[in-house]
CSV table of C-alpha atoms and ligand atoms in Angstrom, one decimal:
chain,number,residue,atom,x,y,z
W,1,MET,CA,176.3,77.5,-26.1
W,2,PRO,CA,174.9,76.6,-29.5
W,3,ILE,CA,171.2,75.5,-29.7
W,4,HIS,CA,172.0,72.3,-31.6
W,5,ILE,CA,173.7,69.3,-30.0
W,6,GLN,CA,176.7,67.3,-31.1
W,7,THR,CA,175.5,64.2,-32.8
W,8,PRO,CA,177.2,60.7,-32.9
W,9,LEU,CA,179.1,59.5,-36.0
W,10,ILE,CA,178.6,55.8,-36.2
W,11,GLU,CA,180.2,53.2,-38.4
W,12,SER,CA,177.2,51.2,-39.7
W,13,ASP,CA,178.1,47.5,-39.7
W,14,ALA,CA,174.7,46.8,-41.3
W,15,PHE,CA,175.3,49.0,-44.4
W,16,SER,CA,179.1,48.5,-44.7
W,17,THR,CA,180.7,45.8,-46.8
W,18,PRO,CA,184.2,44.3,-46.5
W,19,ASP,CA,185.6,46.8,-49.0
W,20,GLN,CA,183.5,49.8,-47.9
W,21,ARG,CA,182.8,51.4,-44.5
W,22,ILE,CA,179.6,53.4,-44.2
W,23,TRP,CA,179.6,56.2,-41.7
W,24,LEU,CA,176.4,57.8,-40.6
W,25,LYS,CA,176.3,61.3,-39.1
W,26,LEU,CA,173.2,61.0,-36.9
W,27,GLU,CA,171.5,64.4,-37.4
W,28,ALA,CA,168.2,62.7,-36.9
W,29,LEU,CA,169.1,62.9,-33.2
W,30,GLN,CA,169.0,66.7,-33.0
W,31,PRO,CA,166.3,67.8,-30.5
W,32,SER,CA,164.1,69.1,-33.3
W,33,GLY,CA,164.5,65.9,-35.2
W,34,SER,CA,166.6,67.1,-38.1
W,35,PHE,CA,169.9,68.8,-39.1
W,36,LYS,CA,167.9,72.0,-39.6
W,37,LEU,CA,168.5,73.0,-36.0
W,38,ARG,CA,172.2,73.6,-36.7
W,39,GLY,CA,171.6,76.4,-39.3
W,40,VAL,CA,168.3,77.6,-37.9
W,41,GLY,CA,169.6,77.7,-34.4
W,42,HIS,CA,172.6,79.7,-35.5
W,43,ALA,CA,170.5,82.2,-37.5
W,44,CYS,CA,168.0,82.7,-34.7
W,45,GLU,CA,170.8,83.3,-32.2
W,46,VAL,CA,172.4,85.9,-34.5
W,47,HIS,CA,169.0,87.6,-35.0
W,48,ALA,CA,168.3,87.6,-31.2
W,49,ALA,CA,171.7,89.2,-30.6
W,50,ARG,CA,170.8,91.9,-33.2
W,51,GLY,CA,167.7,92.6,-31.2
W,52,ALA,CA,164.9,90.7,-33.0
W,53,HIS,CA,161.7,90.6,-31.0
W,54,ARG,CA,160.1,87.7,-32.8
W,55,LEU,CA,161.0,84.9,-35.1
W,56,LEU,CA,158.9,84.1,-38.2
W,57,SER,CA,158.8,81.0,-40.4
W,58,SER,CA,156.5,79.8,-43.3
W,59,SER,CA,157.6,76.2,-43.1
W,60,GLY,CA,155.2,73.6,-41.7
W,61,GLY,CA,158.1,71.1,-41.8
W,62,ASN,CA,161.4,70.6,-40.1
W,63,ALA,CA,162.6,74.2,-40.6
W,64,GLY,CA,159.5,75.6,-38.9
W,65,LEU,CA,159.9,73.1,-36.1
W,66,ALA,CA,163.6,74.1,-35.7
W,67,VAL,CA,162.6,77.8,-35.5
W,68,ALA,CA,160.0,77.0,-32.8
W,69,TYR,CA,162.6,75.0,-30.8
W,70,ALA,CA,165.2,77.8,-31.1
W,71,GLY,CA,162.6,80.5,-30.1
W,72,GLN,CA,161.7,78.5,-27.0
W,73,ARG,CA,165.4,78.2,-26.1
W,74,LEU,CA,166.1,82.0,-26.8
W,75,GLY,CA,162.9,83.1,-25.0
W,76,LEU,CA,161.5,84.7,-28.2
W,77,PRO,CA,158.0,84.4,-29.5
W,78,VAL,CA,157.7,82.4,-32.8
W,79,VAL,CA,154.9,82.6,-35.4
W,80,VAL,CA,154.8,79.9,-38.1
W,81,VAL,CA,152.3,80.4,-41.0
W,82,VAL,CA,151.3,77.3,-42.8
W,83,PRO,CA,148.8,76.5,-45.6
W,84,GLU,CA,145.5,74.7,-45.0
W,85,SER,CA,147.0,71.5,-46.5
W,86,THR,CA,149.4,71.1,-43.6
W,87,ARG,CA,148.7,68.0,-41.5
W,88,GLU,CA,147.9,68.0,-37.8
W,89,TRP,CA,151.0,66.1,-36.7
W,90,PRO,CA,153.6,68.8,-37.8
W,91,LYS,CA,151.4,71.6,-36.5
W,92,MET,CA,151.1,69.8,-33.1
W,93,LEU,CA,154.9,69.4,-33.0
W,94,ILE,CA,155.4,73.2,-33.7
W,95,ARG,CA,152.8,74.2,-31.1
W,96,ARG,CA,154.3,71.9,-28.5
W,97,GLN,CA,157.5,74.1,-28.7
W,98,GLY,CA,155.4,77.1,-27.7
W,99,ALA,CA,155.1,78.6,-31.1
W,100,GLU,CA,151.9,80.1,-32.6
W,101,VAL,CA,150.7,78.3,-35.8
W,102,VAL,CA,148.6,80.4,-38.1
W,103,VAL,CA,146.8,78.5,-40.9
W,104,HIS,CA,146.4,80.6,-44.0
W,105,GLY,CA,145.8,80.0,-47.7
W,106,LYS,CA,145.7,77.0,-50.0
W,107,SER,CA,149.3,76.9,-50.9
W,108,TRP,CA,152.7,77.7,-49.4
W,109,MET,CA,152.9,80.8,-51.6
W,110,GLU,CA,149.8,82.2,-50.0
W,111,ALA,CA,150.9,81.3,-46.5
W,112,ASN,CA,154.3,82.9,-47.2
W,113,ALA,CA,152.7,86.1,-48.7
W,114,TYR,CA,150.5,86.4,-45.6
W,115,LEU,CA,153.6,86.1,-43.3
W,116,MET,CA,155.5,88.7,-45.3
W,117,ALA,CA,152.5,91.1,-45.0
W,118,MET,CA,152.4,90.7,-41.2
W,119,ARG,CA,156.1,91.1,-40.8
W,120,LEU,CA,157.2,94.0,-38.5
W,121,PRO,CA,160.7,95.7,-38.7
W,122,THR,CA,161.6,94.0,-35.4
W,123,ASP,CA,160.8,90.5,-36.7
W,124,ALA,CA,163.3,88.1,-38.0
W,125,PHE,CA,162.2,85.9,-40.9
W,126,ILE,CA,164.1,82.6,-41.0
W,127,HIS,CA,164.4,81.1,-44.5
W,128,PRO,CA,164.3,77.3,-44.7
W,129,PHE,CA,167.4,77.0,-47.0
W,130,ASP,CA,168.7,80.1,-48.7
W,131,ASP,CA,170.6,82.2,-46.1
W,132,PRO,CA,174.4,82.3,-45.4
W,133,LEU,CA,173.7,82.2,-41.7
W,134,LEU,CA,172.0,78.8,-42.1
W,135,TRP,CA,175.0,77.5,-44.1
W,136,GLU,CA,177.4,78.6,-41.3
W,137,GLY,CA,175.3,76.6,-38.8
W,138,HIS,CA,175.0,73.5,-41.0
W,139,ALA,CA,178.8,73.6,-41.6
W,140,THR,CA,179.4,72.7,-38.0
W,141,MET,CA,178.4,69.1,-38.6
W,142,ILE,CA,181.4,68.6,-40.9
W,143,ALA,CA,184.0,70.0,-38.5
W,144,GLU,CA,182.4,67.7,-35.9
W,145,ALA,CA,182.4,64.7,-38.2
W,146,ALA,CA,186.1,65.3,-38.9
W,147,SER,CA,186.9,65.1,-35.2
W,148,GLN,CA,185.0,61.9,-34.9
W,149,GLY,CA,186.1,59.7,-37.8
W,150,PRO,CA,188.3,59.4,-40.8
W,151,LYS,CA,188.3,61.7,-43.8
W,152,PRO,CA,185.8,60.1,-46.1
W,153,ASP,CA,186.3,59.4,-49.8
W,154,VAL,CA,182.8,60.7,-50.6
W,155,VAL,CA,180.1,62.5,-48.7
W,156,VAL,CA,176.4,61.7,-49.5
W,157,LEU,CA,173.4,63.9,-48.6
W,158,SER,CA,169.9,64.8,-49.7
W,159,VAL,CA,169.0,68.0,-51.5
W,160,GLY,CA,165.8,70.0,-51.2
W,161,GLY,CA,166.4,73.7,-51.6
W,162,GLY,CA,170.1,73.1,-51.1
W,163,GLY,CA,170.7,74.6,-47.7
W,164,LEU,CA,172.2,71.4,-46.3
W,165,MET,CA,174.4,71.1,-49.4
W,166,CYS,CA,175.7,74.7,-49.2
W,167,GLY,CA,176.4,74.2,-45.5
W,168,VAL,CA,178.2,70.9,-45.9
W,169,LEU,CA,180.3,72.2,-48.8
W,170,HIS,CA,181.1,75.4,-46.8
W,171,GLY,CA,182.2,73.1,-43.9
W,172,MET,CA,184.2,70.8,-46.2
W,173,HIS,CA,186.2,73.7,-47.7
W,174,ALA,CA,186.9,75.2,-44.3
W,175,ILE,CA,188.6,72.0,-43.0
W,176,GLY,CA,190.5,71.0,-46.2
W,177,TRP,CA,188.1,68.4,-47.6
W,178,GLN,CA,187.7,70.4,-50.9
W,179,ASP,CA,189.0,67.3,-52.8
W,180,VAL,CA,186.2,65.0,-51.5
W,181,PRO,CA,183.4,64.5,-54.0
W,182,LEU,CA,179.8,65.2,-52.9
W,183,VAL,CA,176.9,63.0,-54.0
W,184,ALA,CA,173.7,65.1,-54.0
W,185,VAL,CA,170.6,63.0,-53.9
W,186,GLU,CA,167.0,63.9,-54.8
W,187,THR,CA,164.0,61.8,-55.4
W,188,THR,CA,162.4,61.7,-58.8
W,189,GLY,CA,159.7,64.3,-58.6
W,190,SER,CA,161.7,66.6,-56.3
W,191,HIS,CA,164.8,66.8,-58.6
W,192,SER,CA,165.3,70.5,-58.9
W,193,LEU,CA,169.1,70.3,-58.6
W,194,ASN,CA,169.4,67.4,-61.1
W,195,ALA,CA,167.2,69.4,-63.5
W,196,ALA,CA,169.3,72.6,-63.1
W,197,ILE,CA,172.6,70.7,-63.7
W,198,ALA,CA,171.1,69.1,-66.8
W,199,ALA,CA,169.8,72.4,-68.2
W,200,GLY,CA,172.9,74.4,-67.2
W,201,ASN,CA,170.9,77.0,-65.3
W,202,LEU,CA,168.3,77.2,-62.6
W,203,VAL,CA,165.1,75.4,-63.3
W,204,THR,CA,161.7,75.7,-61.7
W,205,LEU,CA,159.9,72.3,-61.5
W,206,GLU,CA,156.2,72.5,-62.5
W,207,ALA,CA,155.2,70.5,-59.5
W,208,ILE,CA,156.6,68.3,-56.7
W,209,THR,CA,155.4,64.8,-57.3
W,210,SER,CA,157.5,62.9,-54.7
W,211,ILE,CA,156.4,61.8,-51.3
W,212,ALA,CA,159.7,63.2,-49.9
W,213,THR,CA,158.1,66.5,-49.0
W,214,SER,CA,161.1,67.9,-47.3
W,215,LEU,CA,162.9,67.8,-50.6
W,216,GLY,CA,160.1,69.7,-52.3
W,217,ALA,CA,161.7,72.9,-53.3
W,218,ARG,CA,160.6,73.6,-56.9
W,219,GLN,CA,163.9,75.5,-57.4
W,220,VAL,CA,167.2,75.1,-55.6
W,221,SER,CA,169.0,78.2,-54.3
W,222,LYS,CA,171.4,80.1,-56.7
W,223,ARG,CA,174.3,79.3,-54.3
W,224,ALA,CA,173.6,75.6,-54.4
W,225,PHE,CA,173.7,75.6,-58.2
W,226,GLU,CA,176.9,77.7,-58.2
W,227,TRP,CA,178.6,75.2,-55.9
W,228,THR,CA,178.2,72.6,-58.6
W,229,LYS,CA,180.8,74.6,-60.6
W,230,GLN,CA,183.2,75.0,-57.7
W,231,HIS,CA,183.2,71.5,-56.3
W,232,GLU,CA,182.9,67.9,-57.6
W,233,VAL,CA,179.1,67.5,-57.0
W,234,ILE,CA,177.6,64.4,-58.5
W,235,ALA,CA,173.8,64.7,-58.6
W,236,THR,CA,171.7,61.6,-58.7
W,237,THR,CA,168.1,60.6,-58.1
W,238,VAL,CA,166.3,57.6,-56.5
W,239,SER,CA,162.7,56.6,-56.6
W,240,ASP,CA,160.2,57.2,-53.8
W,241,ASP,CA,160.0,53.4,-53.4
W,242,ASP,CA,163.8,53.2,-52.9
W,243,ALA,CA,163.8,56.0,-50.4
W,244,VAL,CA,161.0,54.3,-48.4
W,245,ARG,CA,162.8,51.0,-48.5
W,246,ALA,CA,165.9,52.7,-47.1
W,247,CYS,CA,163.8,54.2,-44.3
W,248,LEU,CA,162.6,50.7,-43.4
W,249,ASP,CA,166.2,49.4,-43.4
W,250,ILE,CA,167.3,52.3,-41.2
W,251,ALA,CA,164.5,51.5,-38.8
W,252,ASP,CA,165.3,47.8,-38.7
W,253,GLU,CA,169.1,48.2,-38.6
W,254,HIS,CA,169.6,51.4,-36.6
W,255,ARG,CA,166.2,51.7,-34.8
W,256,LEU,CA,165.6,55.2,-36.1
W,257,ILE,CA,162.5,56.5,-37.9
W,258,VAL,CA,163.5,59.1,-40.6
W,259,GLU,CA,161.7,60.7,-43.5
W,260,PRO,CA,162.0,59.4,-47.1
W,261,ALA,CA,163.8,62.7,-47.7
W,262,CYS,CA,166.6,61.2,-45.5
W,263,GLY,CA,166.2,57.6,-46.7
W,264,ALA,CA,167.0,58.9,-50.2
W,265,ALA,CA,170.6,59.5,-49.4
W,266,VAL,CA,171.0,56.1,-47.9
W,267,ALA,CA,169.3,54.5,-50.9
W,268,ALA,CA,171.7,56.2,-53.3
W,269,ALA,CA,174.7,55.1,-51.3
W,270,MET,CA,173.4,51.5,-51.1
W,271,GLN,CA,172.6,51.4,-54.9
W,272,ARG,CA,176.1,52.6,-55.7
W,273,ASN,CA,174.7,54.2,-58.8
W,274,VAL,CA,177.5,56.7,-59.0
W,275,ASP,CA,181.1,55.6,-59.9
W,276,VAL,CA,182.7,57.1,-56.8
W,277,LEU,CA,180.4,55.1,-54.6
W,278,CYS,CA,181.8,51.9,-56.1
W,279,THR,CA,185.4,52.7,-55.2
W,280,ALA,CA,185.2,54.7,-52.0
W,281,ALA,CA,186.6,52.9,-48.9
W,282,ASN,CA,184.9,55.3,-46.5
W,283,VAL,CA,181.5,56.9,-47.2
W,284,LEU,CA,180.0,59.6,-45.0
W,285,ILE,CA,176.2,59.8,-45.2
W,286,ILE,CA,174.5,62.7,-43.6
W,287,LEU,CA,171.5,61.1,-41.9
W,288,CYS,CA,169.5,64.3,-42.0
W,289,GLY,CA,166.4,62.9,-40.1
W,290,GLY,CA,163.0,64.5,-40.3
W,291,THR,CA,159.9,64.5,-38.2
W,292,SER,CA,157.0,64.4,-40.6
W,293,THR,CA,157.1,60.6,-41.0
W,294,ARG,CA,155.8,58.5,-38.1
W,295,TYR,CA,156.2,54.8,-38.1
W,296,SER,CA,152.6,54.4,-39.2
W,297,ASP,CA,153.3,56.7,-42.2
W,298,LEU,CA,156.3,54.6,-43.1
W,299,GLN,CA,154.2,51.5,-43.1
W,300,ALA,CA,151.5,53.2,-45.2
W,301,PHE,CA,154.2,54.3,-47.7
W,302,ALA,CA,155.6,50.9,-47.8
W,303,PHE,CA,152.4,48.9,-47.9
W,304,PRO,CA,149.6,51.2,-49.3
W,305,SER,CA,146.2,50.0,-48.5
W,306,PRO,CA,144.7,48.4,-51.7
W,307,LYS,CA,141.1,49.4,-50.6
W,308,THR,CA,141.4,53.1,-50.4
W,309,THR,CA,142.5,55.4,-53.2
W,310,SER,CA,145.7,57.2,-52.4
W,311,SER,CA,145.4,60.5,-50.7
W,312,ARG,CA,148.8,61.5,-51.8
T,401,PLP,C1,165.1,70.3,-45.1
T,401,PLP,C2,165.4,68.9,-45.2
T,401,PLP,C3,166.1,68.4,-46.3
T,401,PLP,C4,166.6,69.2,-47.4
T,401,PLP,O1,167.4,70.3,-47.0
T,401,PLP,P1,167.7,71.5,-47.9
T,401,PLP,O2,168.5,72.4,-47.1
T,401,PLP,O3,166.3,72.1,-48.2
T,401,PLP,O4,168.3,71.0,-49.2
T,401,PLP,C5,166.4,67.0,-46.3
T,401,PLP,N1,165.9,66.2,-45.3
T,401,PLP,C6,165.2,66.7,-44.3
T,401,PLP,C7,164.8,65.7,-43.2
T,401,PLP,C8,164.9,68.0,-44.2
T,401,PLP,O5,164.2,68.5,-43.1
């Protein structure tokens, strides 16, 4: 029994037009709130079968939460090390799954270094995006989507470190969708894939300046970049504002709260700022979800208070 669940594929009447059907793969409905559970759940199961005694993560976001959920299901202890800057809400979500949250260091680098130093040979470290086990797990959403709806003319998804992208492309090639273009969406300020494609090699962004924190990998994985030479991948960016506006539309029309990291993919599809999005009759959008944004956060993003200076 996999740790993730099968999610619905819905035809969005709200986002479709007479000449274009929009299909949403509702990964936001995974029990941990994002698609991450597919890959992370698979990786944790494999490590448990190999005899791991404990699961480790240095993600205070949806990856860490997925590890916590998987550990609970597998009966394995989980330690998540996060930097001091991590907000209360994600820490609470992780603790609620029975995991131990250790706060250490000013930045993710320090938290991760601390985790690596405490790592025992019997521990399994679960990477948030760069691991073939994750990609195998993420790929299951494509086989599932193929059994639920038509073959799309284009697939649209968000890119952080590129784990979702590697998994989806792996899944597409496994079922004969290698001719379907992929639109890879980042927000401006988290655009490490767009920058790599423009430069012709991997690029490390100086800083992440987007509110879409789940897309905040300063460099995409090598495998994600390699895929851009083996498949028609069209990278594009949207603004934070557009991503937030899409989140509000998703909330209004589909009654789901998702992170701007997820709204970004919907925003790009709605803007049709890539040629293939103008001609595609069927568009499959991975609604990747995310737990860091509560409805109050979404309102604050959309209508920042004029009185206080931004804390972002
Ligand atoms: C992790 C995550 C992403 C980005 O996934 P990558 O595998 O890092 O590219 C996008 N959206 C949400 C909600 C996420 O949790």
